Amino acid sequence: MNAAVSATRVNAMLTAAVTHHDAGRFLKALPHFRKYLKRRPDDVAALNMASFAAFQTDHADIALNWLNMAKATDPNDAQTFYNLGLVNQSVGLCEDAANAYHRAAELDPDFGSAHFNLGTTLTQLDRLEDAIAAFDRAIGINPEHGKALSSKGYVLHTQGKYDEAAFVYGRAVSILFGDPEPLIGLGKCLQDAGRLAEAASAFARAVDANPHDAEAISNLANVMVQRGDAEDAVATCDVFLAHHPASTSVLAAKSVALNETGNTDAARQLVDLERFVTPIRQLHAPGFKNMEIFNAAMVGHAENHPTLAVAPTSHATRLGKHSADLTAKPKGPVAAFEKMIGRGVEEFIERLGSSSEHPFIAHRPRKWHLAVWAIVLEGKGYQVSHIHRSAWLSGVYYAQVPSVVDGKGQRGWIEFGEPGPEYHWSVKPETRRIKPEPGLMVLFPSYTFHRTIPFESDETRISIAFDVVPDI
């Protein structure tokens, strides 16, 4: 009788967990899964469902633990390995993700999503030929797999195979009707191939597909500038900004176009490097005796972070290493750093004031979250000019700086103002350089172009970058 009652209670735990899970109430599902799995730790299906609930509530560590339990119970379950790939990829453990996706595809060769996600992970790892092979397997399973075709087009474009990439993108466009993504990819490919009229047409079609797509607009404005139509580029940006005034990528594109028209006053007002680029010296780290101890802790955390890897060519970092998001647990000294960022953002906002017609000030987000990552540069490492498209405000903190920054040429300094390599410009913009120093935090609007002046050194330069990302 007692065994029957116990079995009934255990089943009730699973029923409650699954009910909450299927209704999308993942946080409420977790305690029921925990209770059930204490009694049935070998239920692979429940472990997979529980891991999904944990993953959806930002508990990737718990999700990985449950998935590893499922793998130990049944080492031949393709879904378990696929889910391991998803979680590992999301937290930046790309090698582990690739291995998991590969195993899922081995166990189930017709698992198209495993092949596709393996391709995306291999692309992140810069293993481009292997990525193409994975995408081809996904396309072989489903010839109408538009996302796999579009992703293959991206890799071919990255390899400089413009004609092949354009053909593959064209197939993706015909399948993903109304999706601007493959059209934007096609436009970039055609632009790099020098086929500017065709590129402009592709970007215009992307805008038609989704008039609210900031990347479509910013790329259209960019090719307009390259074709000598800077005034039209400004007008195109303004139409979009009338509805989306805080769009980072479109504000950046507009700043380039304004400078090309010769309207340097308007460009200066929009970018305003002297006003908006804000160095803040950090004097205290919560929980640390002094800044030297804190900086040493941040250096160790960055250098030993499991996601730190050589940055792929798709990143702004060149000849250096890049981590995934450092806000994932265990945070270590990043927990204190988040508080320091909060103080810095408050100080930055207070300096701006509350009333302004400037779009950056007038449309600051009411709610936001942080993304934080480490950049480790050594030897000849540097960062090309770039912006942070998904954020409102960005920043960098210097934990360790090589002595070369004290020498001639401002090597290793951070420079603001010069557009990135994907933009086409001829008029030299105004720039501002700031010398990195341990304990210095620099905040700036996310649409502000910034880069590292290349340097050579036997010492390592370790910075912690972050974004203030609006909650939509």
Short mmCIF file of C-alpha atoms in Angstrom, two decimals:
data_model
loop_
_atom_site.label_atom_id
_atom_site.label_comp_id
_atom_site.label_asym_id
_atom_site.label_seq_id
_atom_site.Cartn_x
_atom_site.Cartn_y
_atom_site.Cartn_z
CA MET A 1 0.00 0.00 0.00
CA ASN A 2 2.76 2.41 0.95
CA ALA A 3 4.62 1.62 -2.29
CA ALA A 4 1.49 2.34 -4.29
CA VAL A 5 0.94 5.62 -2.50
CA SER A 6 4.58 6.54 -3.04
CA ALA A 7 4.36 5.74 -6.76
CA THR A 8 1.23 7.86 -7.03
CA ARG A 9 2.97 10.81 -5.39
CA VAL A 10 6.00 10.48 -7.64
CA ASN A 11 3.79 10.40 -10.72
CA ALA A 12 1.95 13.47 -9.42
CA MET A 13 5.29 15.30 -9.16
CA LEU A 14 6.04 14.50 -12.82
CA THR A 15 2.52 15.45 -13.91
CA ALA A 16 2.82 18.83 -12.19
CA ALA A 17 6.26 19.42 -13.70
CA VAL A 18 5.15 18.54 -17.22
CA THR A 19 1.94 20.60 -16.90
CA HIS A 20 3.93 23.72 -15.97
CA HIS A 21 6.59 22.94 -18.58
CA ASP A 22 4.10 22.56 -21.43
CA ALA A 23 2.35 25.78 -20.41
CA GLY A 24 5.65 27.68 -20.51
CA ARG A 25 5.75 28.15 -16.74
CA PHE A 26 9.32 26.94 -16.53
CA LEU A 27 10.20 28.53 -13.19
CA LYS A 28 7.24 26.80 -11.55
CA ALA A 29 8.14 23.52 -13.25
CA LEU A 30 11.67 23.39 -11.80
CA PRO A 31 10.87 22.45 -8.15
CA HIS A 32 8.56 19.66 -9.32
CA PHE A 33 11.26 18.31 -11.63
CA ARG A 34 13.80 18.45 -8.78
CA LYS A 35 11.53 16.43 -6.49
CA TYR A 36 10.74 13.91 -9.18
CA LEU A 37 14.34 13.45 -10.34
CA LYS A 38 15.51 12.79 -6.79
CA ARG A 39 13.32 9.70 -6.92
CA ARG A 40 13.70 8.88 -10.64
CA PRO A 41 17.19 10.08 -11.64
CA ASP A 42 17.28 7.66 -14.58
CA ASP A 43 14.27 9.08 -16.45
CA VAL A 44 16.01 10.38 -19.58
CA ALA A 45 12.91 12.05 -21.03
CA ALA A 46 12.25 13.90 -17.76
CA LEU A 47 15.91 14.93 -17.49
CA ASN A 48 15.72 16.45 -20.96
CA MET A 49 12.49 18.29 -20.20
CA ALA A 50 13.87 19.52 -16.87
CA SER A 51 17.06 20.73 -18.56
CA PHE A 52 14.98 22.74 -21.02
CA ALA A 53 13.08 24.39 -18.16
CA ALA A 54 16.37 25.19 -16.40
CA PHE A 55 17.86 26.58 -19.61
CA GLN A 56 14.82 28.80 -20.20
CA THR A 57 15.20 30.28 -16.71
CA ASP A 58 18.92 31.11 -17.10
CA HIS A 59 20.16 28.11 -15.13
CA ALA A 60 22.49 26.69 -17.75
CA ASP A 61 24.65 25.03 -15.07
CA ILE A 62 21.67 23.05 -13.78
CA ALA A 63 20.62 22.19 -17.33
CA LEU A 64 24.07 20.82 -18.13
CA ASN A 65 24.09 18.76 -14.93
CA TRP A 66 20.76 17.13 -15.77
CA LEU A 67 21.79 16.51 -19.38
CA ASN A 68 25.02 14.86 -18.26
CA MET A 69 22.94 12.63 -15.99
CA ALA A 70 20.78 11.73 -19.01
CA LYS A 71 23.89 11.01 -21.09
CA ALA A 72 25.29 8.72 -18.39
CA THR A 73 21.96 6.87 -18.22
CA ASP A 74 21.58 6.48 -21.98
CA PRO A 75 24.73 7.28 -23.99
CA ASN A 76 22.87 6.59 -27.25
CA ASP A 77 20.06 9.14 -26.99
CA ALA A 78 20.45 11.62 -29.83
CA GLN A 79 18.07 14.17 -28.27
CA THR A 80 20.20 14.38 -25.13
CA PHE A 81 23.33 15.17 -27.14
CA TYR A 82 21.43 17.70 -29.23
CA ASN A 83 20.22 19.47 -26.10
CA LEU A 84 23.75 19.40 -24.71
CA GLY A 85 24.83 21.15 -27.88
CA LEU A 86 22.16 23.82 -27.50
CA VAL A 87 23.09 24.66 -23.92
CA ASN A 88 26.85 24.55 -24.48
CA GLN A 89 26.55 26.76 -27.57
CA SER A 90 24.41 29.28 -25.69
CA VAL A 91 27.04 29.75 -22.97
CA GLY A 92 29.93 29.95 -25.43
CA LEU A 93 31.37 26.45 -25.01
CA CYS A 94 31.57 25.96 -28.75
CA GLU A 95 33.96 23.01 -28.82
CA ASP A 96 31.75 21.09 -26.39
CA ALA A 97 28.70 22.10 -28.41
CA ALA A 98 30.25 20.91 -31.67
CA ASN A 99 31.14 17.57 -30.12
CA ALA A 100 27.61 17.15 -28.79
CA TYR A 101 25.93 18.04 -32.10
CA HIS A 102 28.32 15.73 -33.95
CA ARG A 103 27.41 12.84 -31.63
CA ALA A 104 23.68 13.56 -32.04
CA ALA A 105 24.09 13.46 -35.82
CA GLU A 106 26.07 10.22 -35.58
CA LEU A 107 23.34 8.59 -33.52
CA ASP A 108 20.61 9.87 -35.84
CA PRO A 109 22.00 10.67 -39.32
CA ASP A 110 18.61 12.10 -40.38
CA PHE A 111 18.61 14.61 -37.50
CA GLY A 112 18.66 17.73 -39.70
CA SER A 113 18.70 20.23 -36.83
CA ALA A 114 21.80 18.54 -35.38
CA HIS A 115 23.65 18.93 -38.69
CA PHE A 116 22.50 22.55 -39.05
CA ASN A 117 23.47 23.57 -35.52
CA LEU A 118 26.77 21.74 -35.92
CA GLY A 119 27.35 23.97 -38.93
CA THR A 120 26.59 27.15 -37.00
CA THR A 121 28.94 26.11 -34.19
CA LEU A 122 31.74 25.19 -36.58
CA THR A 123 31.28 28.61 -38.20
CA GLN A 124 31.79 30.21 -34.79
CA LEU A 125 34.95 28.13 -34.42
CA ASP A 126 36.20 29.31 -37.85
CA ARG A 127 36.21 25.71 -39.16
CA LEU A 128 34.58 26.88 -42.35
CA GLU A 129 35.02 23.86 -44.64
CA ASP A 130 33.64 21.57 -41.93
CA ALA A 131 30.76 24.01 -41.45
CA ILE A 132 29.88 23.86 -45.16
CA ALA A 133 29.89 20.06 -45.01
CA ALA A 134 27.48 20.13 -42.06
CA PHE A 135 25.16 22.58 -43.81
CA ASP A 136 25.26 20.39 -46.92
CA ARG A 137 24.16 17.40 -44.86
CA ALA A 138 21.26 19.42 -43.44
CA ILE A 139 20.31 20.52 -46.97
CA GLY A 140 20.60 16.94 -48.19
CA ILE A 141 18.04 15.89 -45.60
CA ASN A 142 15.80 18.86 -46.41
CA PRO A 143 16.56 20.64 -49.71
CA GLU A 144 14.17 23.41 -48.63
CA HIS A 145 16.19 24.22 -45.48
CA GLY A 146 16.43 27.96 -46.12
CA LYS A 147 18.36 28.73 -42.94
CA ALA A 148 21.03 26.16 -43.81
CA LEU A 149 21.32 27.62 -47.30
CA SER A 150 21.59 31.16 -45.93
CA SER A 151 24.23 30.06 -43.41
CA LYS A 152 26.19 28.28 -46.13
CA GLY A 153 26.02 31.46 -48.19
CA TYR A 154 27.51 33.39 -45.26
CA VAL A 155 30.44 30.98 -44.99
CA LEU A 156 31.12 31.07 -48.73
CA HIS A 157 31.02 34.87 -48.60
CA THR A 158 33.48 34.84 -45.70
CA GLN A 159 35.79 32.70 -47.83
CA GLY A 160 35.60 35.25 -50.65
CA LYS A 161 33.66 32.92 -52.97
CA TYR A 162 31.23 35.63 -54.00
CA ASP A 163 29.62 33.96 -57.03
CA GLU A 164 28.98 30.71 -55.17
CA ALA A 165 27.69 32.60 -52.15
CA ALA A 166 25.34 34.73 -54.27
CA PHE A 167 23.91 31.61 -55.91
CA VAL A 168 23.30 29.89 -52.57
CA TYR A 169 21.82 33.04 -51.06
CA GLY A 170 19.51 33.25 -54.07
CA ARG A 171 18.18 29.78 -53.29
CA ALA A 172 17.65 30.80 -49.65
CA VAL A 173 15.79 33.94 -50.71
CA SER A 174 13.39 31.91 -52.87
CA ILE A 175 12.62 29.61 -49.92
CA LEU A 176 12.55 32.13 -47.06
CA PHE A 177 10.09 34.43 -48.78
CA GLY A 178 9.55 37.60 -46.76
CA ASP A 179 12.63 37.02 -44.56
CA PRO A 180 15.11 39.92 -44.86
CA GLU A 181 18.08 37.94 -43.51
CA PRO A 182 19.13 36.11 -46.71
CA LEU A 183 18.50 39.28 -48.72
CA ILE A 184 20.84 41.21 -46.44
CA GLY A 185 23.44 38.46 -46.77
CA LEU A 186 23.04 38.52 -50.55
CA GLY A 187 23.39 42.30 -50.59
CA LYS A 188 26.61 42.22 -48.57
CA CYS A 189 28.03 39.56 -50.85
CA LEU A 190 27.19 41.52 -54.00
CA GLN A 191 28.58 44.70 -52.46
CA ASP A 192 31.90 43.05 -51.68
CA ALA A 193 31.94 41.71 -55.23
CA GLY A 194 31.59 45.28 -56.54
CA ARG A 195 28.10 44.70 -57.93
CA LEU A 196 26.73 47.78 -56.22
CA ALA A 197 23.47 48.26 -58.14
CA GLU A 198 22.51 44.65 -57.48
CA ALA A 199 23.51 45.01 -53.82
CA ALA A 200 21.33 48.11 -53.44
CA SER A 201 18.43 46.19 -55.01
CA ALA A 202 18.88 43.29 -52.55
CA PHE A 203 18.96 45.64 -49.56
CA ALA A 204 15.89 47.49 -50.87
CA ARG A 205 14.06 44.16 -51.16
CA ALA A 206 15.06 43.40 -47.56
CA VAL A 207 13.56 46.74 -46.50
CA ASP A 208 10.38 45.91 -48.41
CA ALA A 209 10.25 42.54 -46.64
CA ASN A 210 10.56 44.23 -43.25
CA PRO A 211 10.59 48.06 -43.13
CA HIS A 212 11.49 47.83 -39.42
CA ASP A 213 14.72 45.87 -39.94
CA ALA A 214 17.56 48.13 -38.85
CA GLU A 215 20.24 46.01 -40.54
CA ALA A 216 18.49 46.26 -43.89
CA ILE A 217 18.31 50.05 -43.61
CA SER A 218 21.87 50.54 -42.38
CA ASN A 219 23.27 48.33 -45.16
CA LEU A 220 21.17 50.13 -47.77
CA ALA A 221 22.51 53.47 -46.50
CA ASN A 222 26.05 52.10 -46.59
CA VAL A 223 25.85 51.05 -50.25
CA MET A 224 24.20 54.40 -51.09
CA VAL A 225 27.23 56.17 -49.64
CA GLN A 226 29.54 53.91 -51.64
CA ARG A 227 27.63 54.81 -54.81
CA GLY A 228 27.99 58.53 -54.05
CA ASP A 229 24.43 59.06 -52.80
CA ALA A 230 25.22 60.24 -49.27
CA GLU A 231 22.30 62.70 -49.17
CA ASP A 232 19.87 59.89 -50.04
CA ALA A 233 21.53 57.72 -47.40
CA VAL A 234 20.86 60.36 -44.73
CA ALA A 235 17.25 60.64 -45.87
CA THR A 236 16.83 56.85 -45.77
CA CYS A 237 18.17 56.75 -42.22
CA ASP A 238 15.93 59.64 -41.14
CA VAL A 239 12.78 57.89 -42.40
CA PHE A 240 13.65 54.85 -40.30
CA LEU A 241 14.75 56.88 -37.26
CA ALA A 242 11.41 58.71 -37.23
CA HIS A 243 9.92 55.42 -36.03
CA HIS A 244 12.98 53.89 -34.31
CA PRO A 245 14.96 56.89 -33.04
CA ALA A 246 17.40 54.92 -30.88
CA SER A 247 18.46 52.33 -33.50
CA THR A 248 22.17 51.79 -32.93
CA SER A 249 23.09 50.52 -36.39
CA VAL A 250 21.08 53.19 -38.22
CA LEU A 251 22.50 56.00 -36.08
CA ALA A 252 25.98 54.72 -36.92
CA ALA A 253 25.17 54.58 -40.63
CA LYS A 254 23.73 58.09 -40.47
CA SER A 255 26.87 59.43 -38.80
CA VAL A 256 28.96 58.12 -41.71
CA ALA A 257 26.55 59.50 -44.32
CA LEU A 258 26.39 62.93 -42.66
CA ASN A 259 30.15 63.20 -42.69
CA GLU A 260 30.24 62.25 -46.36
CA THR A 261 27.76 65.02 -47.24
CA GLY A 262 30.12 67.58 -45.70
CA ASN A 263 27.68 68.35 -42.89
CA THR A 264 30.33 67.90 -40.25
CA ASP A 265 28.42 69.98 -37.69
CA ALA A 266 25.47 67.60 -37.80
CA ALA A 267 27.81 64.60 -37.66
CA ARG A 268 29.64 66.11 -34.70
CA GLN A 269 26.35 66.78 -32.88
CA LEU A 270 25.20 63.20 -33.41
CA VAL A 271 28.44 61.51 -32.33
CA ASP A 272 29.74 64.17 -29.90
CA LEU A 273 32.84 62.32 -28.79
CA GLU A 274 33.84 64.91 -26.21
CA ARG A 275 30.47 64.78 -24.48
CA PHE A 276 29.49 61.15 -24.75
CA VAL A 277 32.78 59.23 -24.48
CA THR A 278 33.19 59.18 -20.71
CA PRO A 279 36.24 57.84 -18.83
CA ILE A 280 35.50 56.98 -15.19
CA ARG A 281 38.24 55.97 -12.78
CA GLN A 282 37.11 53.08 -10.56
CA LEU A 283 38.34 53.48 -7.01
CA HIS A 284 36.49 50.70 -5.22
CA ALA A 285 35.36 47.16 -6.00
CA PRO A 286 32.71 45.75 -3.61
CA GLY A 287 34.14 42.93 -1.53
CA PHE A 288 37.77 43.60 -2.46
CA LYS A 289 40.37 45.26 -0.25
CA ASN A 290 41.80 47.34 -3.09
CA MET A 291 41.69 47.70 -6.88
CA GLU A 292 44.95 45.82 -7.38
CA ILE A 293 43.45 42.69 -5.81
CA PHE A 294 40.27 43.12 -7.83
CA ASN A 295 42.15 43.57 -11.10
CA ALA A 296 44.24 40.47 -10.41
CA ALA A 297 41.03 38.53 -9.75
CA MET A 298 39.50 39.75 -13.01
CA VAL A 299 42.67 38.85 -14.94
CA GLY A 300 42.64 35.34 -13.52
CA HIS A 301 38.92 34.94 -14.17
CA ALA A 302 39.29 36.07 -17.78
CA GLU A 303 42.40 34.03 -18.60
CA ASN A 304 40.94 30.86 -17.10
CA HIS A 305 37.35 31.24 -18.26
CA PRO A 306 36.19 28.04 -20.00
CA THR A 307 34.72 30.00 -22.93
CA LEU A 308 37.88 31.99 -23.71
CA ALA A 309 38.92 31.10 -27.24
CA VAL A 310 40.69 32.54 -30.27
CA ALA A 311 38.24 34.98 -31.81
CA PRO A 312 36.85 33.94 -35.21
CA THR A 313 37.17 36.22 -38.22
CA SER A 314 33.55 37.30 -37.76
CA HIS A 315 34.51 39.11 -34.54
CA ALA A 316 36.09 42.53 -34.23
CA THR A 317 38.99 40.97 -32.31
CA ARG A 318 42.02 40.12 -34.43
CA LEU A 319 44.86 37.87 -33.27
CA GLY A 320 43.34 37.71 -29.81
CA LYS A 321 40.96 35.81 -27.59
CA HIS A 322 37.34 36.48 -26.74
CA SER A 323 35.11 34.97 -24.05
CA ALA A 324 31.39 34.39 -24.01
CA ASP A 325 29.12 36.20 -21.54
CA LEU A 326 30.79 36.46 -18.12
CA THR A 327 27.49 37.03 -16.29
CA ALA A 328 26.82 33.28 -16.44
CA LYS A 329 27.46 31.40 -13.20
CA PRO A 330 29.89 31.02 -11.56
CA LYS A 331 30.51 34.75 -11.75
CA GLY A 332 33.48 35.10 -9.43
CA PRO A 333 34.69 38.75 -9.41
CA VAL A 334 32.20 39.61 -12.16
CA ALA A 335 29.51 39.86 -9.46
CA ALA A 336 31.37 42.85 -8.02
CA PHE A 337 32.06 44.18 -11.50
CA GLU A 338 28.34 44.24 -12.30
CA LYS A 339 27.83 46.58 -9.34
CA MET A 340 30.68 48.78 -10.57
CA ILE A 341 29.06 48.96 -14.00
CA GLY A 342 25.77 49.92 -12.34
CA ARG A 343 27.47 52.80 -10.57
CA GLY A 344 29.18 53.88 -13.76
CA VAL A 345 25.95 53.83 -15.75
CA GLU A 346 24.19 55.88 -13.06
CA GLU A 347 27.00 58.46 -13.14
CA PHE A 348 26.91 58.53 -16.93
CA ILE A 349 23.14 59.07 -17.04
CA GLU A 350 23.34 61.78 -14.38
CA ARG A 351 25.89 63.67 -16.48
CA LEU A 352 23.62 63.50 -19.53
CA GLY A 353 20.65 65.20 -17.86
CA SER A 354 17.00 64.30 -18.30
CA SER A 355 15.74 66.48 -21.15
CA SER A 356 17.25 66.57 -24.61
CA GLU A 357 16.27 66.32 -28.23
CA HIS A 358 19.29 64.17 -28.90
CA PRO A 359 18.02 60.64 -29.74
CA PHE A 360 20.61 58.92 -27.58
CA ILE A 361 19.55 60.83 -24.46
CA ALA A 362 15.85 61.12 -25.12
CA HIS A 363 15.40 57.41 -25.71
CA ARG A 364 17.50 55.79 -23.03
CA PRO A 365 15.98 52.50 -21.87
CA ARG A 366 13.97 52.31 -18.67
CA LYS A 367 14.91 48.67 -18.13
CA TRP A 368 18.03 46.92 -19.27
CA HIS A 369 20.35 44.01 -18.66
CA LEU A 370 24.09 43.51 -18.98
CA ALA A 371 26.22 41.49 -21.35
CA VAL A 372 29.86 41.20 -20.24
CA TRP A 373 32.81 39.53 -21.95
CA ALA A 374 36.60 39.43 -21.79
CA ILE A 375 39.07 40.38 -24.53
CA VAL A 376 42.62 39.09 -24.19
CA LEU A 377 45.18 40.60 -26.58
CA GLU A 378 48.80 39.60 -26.75
CA GLY A 379 51.58 39.77 -29.31
CA LYS A 380 50.06 41.71 -32.22
CA GLY A 381 46.41 41.52 -31.15
CA TYR A 382 43.99 44.38 -31.76
CA GLN A 383 40.36 45.17 -32.49
CA VAL A 384 39.06 46.60 -35.75
CA SER A 385 36.56 49.45 -35.59
CA HIS A 386 33.04 48.31 -34.78
CA ILE A 387 29.81 49.16 -32.97
CA HIS A 388 27.59 47.16 -30.61
CA ARG A 389 24.34 46.82 -32.52
CA SER A 390 22.05 45.37 -29.86
CA ALA A 391 22.95 47.78 -27.06
CA TRP A 392 22.21 51.36 -26.01
CA LEU A 393 25.38 52.03 -24.02
CA SER A 394 28.67 50.17 -24.11
CA GLY A 395 31.85 50.25 -22.12
CA VAL A 396 35.24 48.77 -21.48
CA TYR A 397 37.21 48.25 -18.28
CA TYR A 398 40.97 47.74 -18.23
CA ALA A 399 42.20 45.08 -15.82
CA GLN A 400 45.72 44.71 -17.22
CA VAL A 401 47.55 46.98 -19.65
CA PRO A 402 50.94 46.44 -21.36
CA SER A 403 53.64 49.05 -20.88
CA VAL A 404 53.69 49.73 -24.64
CA VAL A 405 50.74 52.11 -24.14
CA ASP A 406 53.20 54.55 -22.51
CA GLY A 407 55.38 54.71 -25.61
CA LYS A 408 55.17 56.63 -28.86
CA GLY A 409 52.36 56.30 -31.36
CA GLN A 410 49.61 55.69 -28.81
CA ARG A 411 49.86 51.96 -29.52
CA GLY A 412 47.29 49.90 -27.65
CA TRP A 413 45.08 52.94 -27.03
CA ILE A 414 41.36 52.93 -27.76
CA GLU A 415 40.21 55.20 -30.59
CA PHE A 416 36.66 56.45 -31.19
CA GLY A 417 35.15 57.82 -34.38
CA GLU A 418 36.61 56.04 -37.41
CA PRO A 419 34.05 53.75 -39.14
CA GLY A 420 34.63 50.03 -39.40
CA PRO A 421 35.99 48.19 -42.44
CA GLU A 422 32.53 47.28 -43.76
CA TYR A 423 31.62 50.96 -44.15
CA HIS A 424 32.59 53.02 -47.19
CA TRP A 425 33.74 56.55 -46.57
CA SER A 426 36.17 59.08 -47.97
CA VAL A 427 35.90 62.05 -45.57
CA LYS A 428 38.08 61.65 -42.49
CA PRO A 429 35.88 61.82 -39.38
CA GLU A 430 36.76 63.40 -36.07
CA THR A 431 38.37 60.94 -33.68
CA ARG A 432 39.32 60.76 -30.04
CA ARG A 433 41.86 58.49 -28.38
CA ILE A 434 42.05 57.45 -24.72
CA LYS A 435 44.99 55.80 -23.02
CA PRO A 436 44.09 52.55 -21.24
CA GLU A 437 45.03 52.33 -17.57
CA PRO A 438 44.31 49.61 -14.99
CA GLY A 439 41.11 50.55 -13.17
CA LEU A 440 39.81 52.82 -15.93
CA MET A 441 36.27 52.34 -17.24
CA VAL A 442 35.22 54.08 -20.46
CA LEU A 443 31.53 54.40 -21.39
CA PHE A 444 30.15 55.47 -24.76
CA PRO A 445 27.02 55.22 -26.93
CA SER A 446 26.84 51.84 -28.62
CA TYR A 447 26.63 53.44 -32.08
CA THR A 448 30.06 55.05 -31.58
CA PHE A 449 32.74 53.41 -33.71
CA HIS A 450 35.73 52.28 -31.68
CA ARG A 451 38.89 50.27 -32.23
CA THR A 452 42.22 49.38 -30.65
CA ILE A 453 45.36 50.92 -32.10
CA PRO A 454 47.50 47.88 -33.10
CA PHE A 455 50.49 47.15 -30.91
CA GLU A 456 53.25 44.60 -30.43
CA SER A 457 54.18 43.45 -26.95
CA ASP A 458 55.23 40.42 -24.93
CA GLU A 459 52.76 41.58 -22.29
CA THR A 460 49.04 40.85 -22.28
CA ARG A 461 46.29 43.44 -22.53
CA ILE A 462 43.12 42.29 -20.75
CA SER A 463 39.95 44.31 -20.97
CA ILE A 464 36.39 43.55 -19.93
CA ALA A 465 33.80 44.87 -22.37
CA PHE A 466 30.12 45.25 -21.59
CA ASP A 467 26.82 46.32 -23.08
CA VAL A 468 23.74 47.89 -21.53
CA VAL A 469 21.07 46.08 -23.55
CA PRO A 470 17.50 47.44 -23.50
CA ASP A 471 14.80 45.03 -22.33
CA ILE A 472 12.15 44.96 -25.01
#
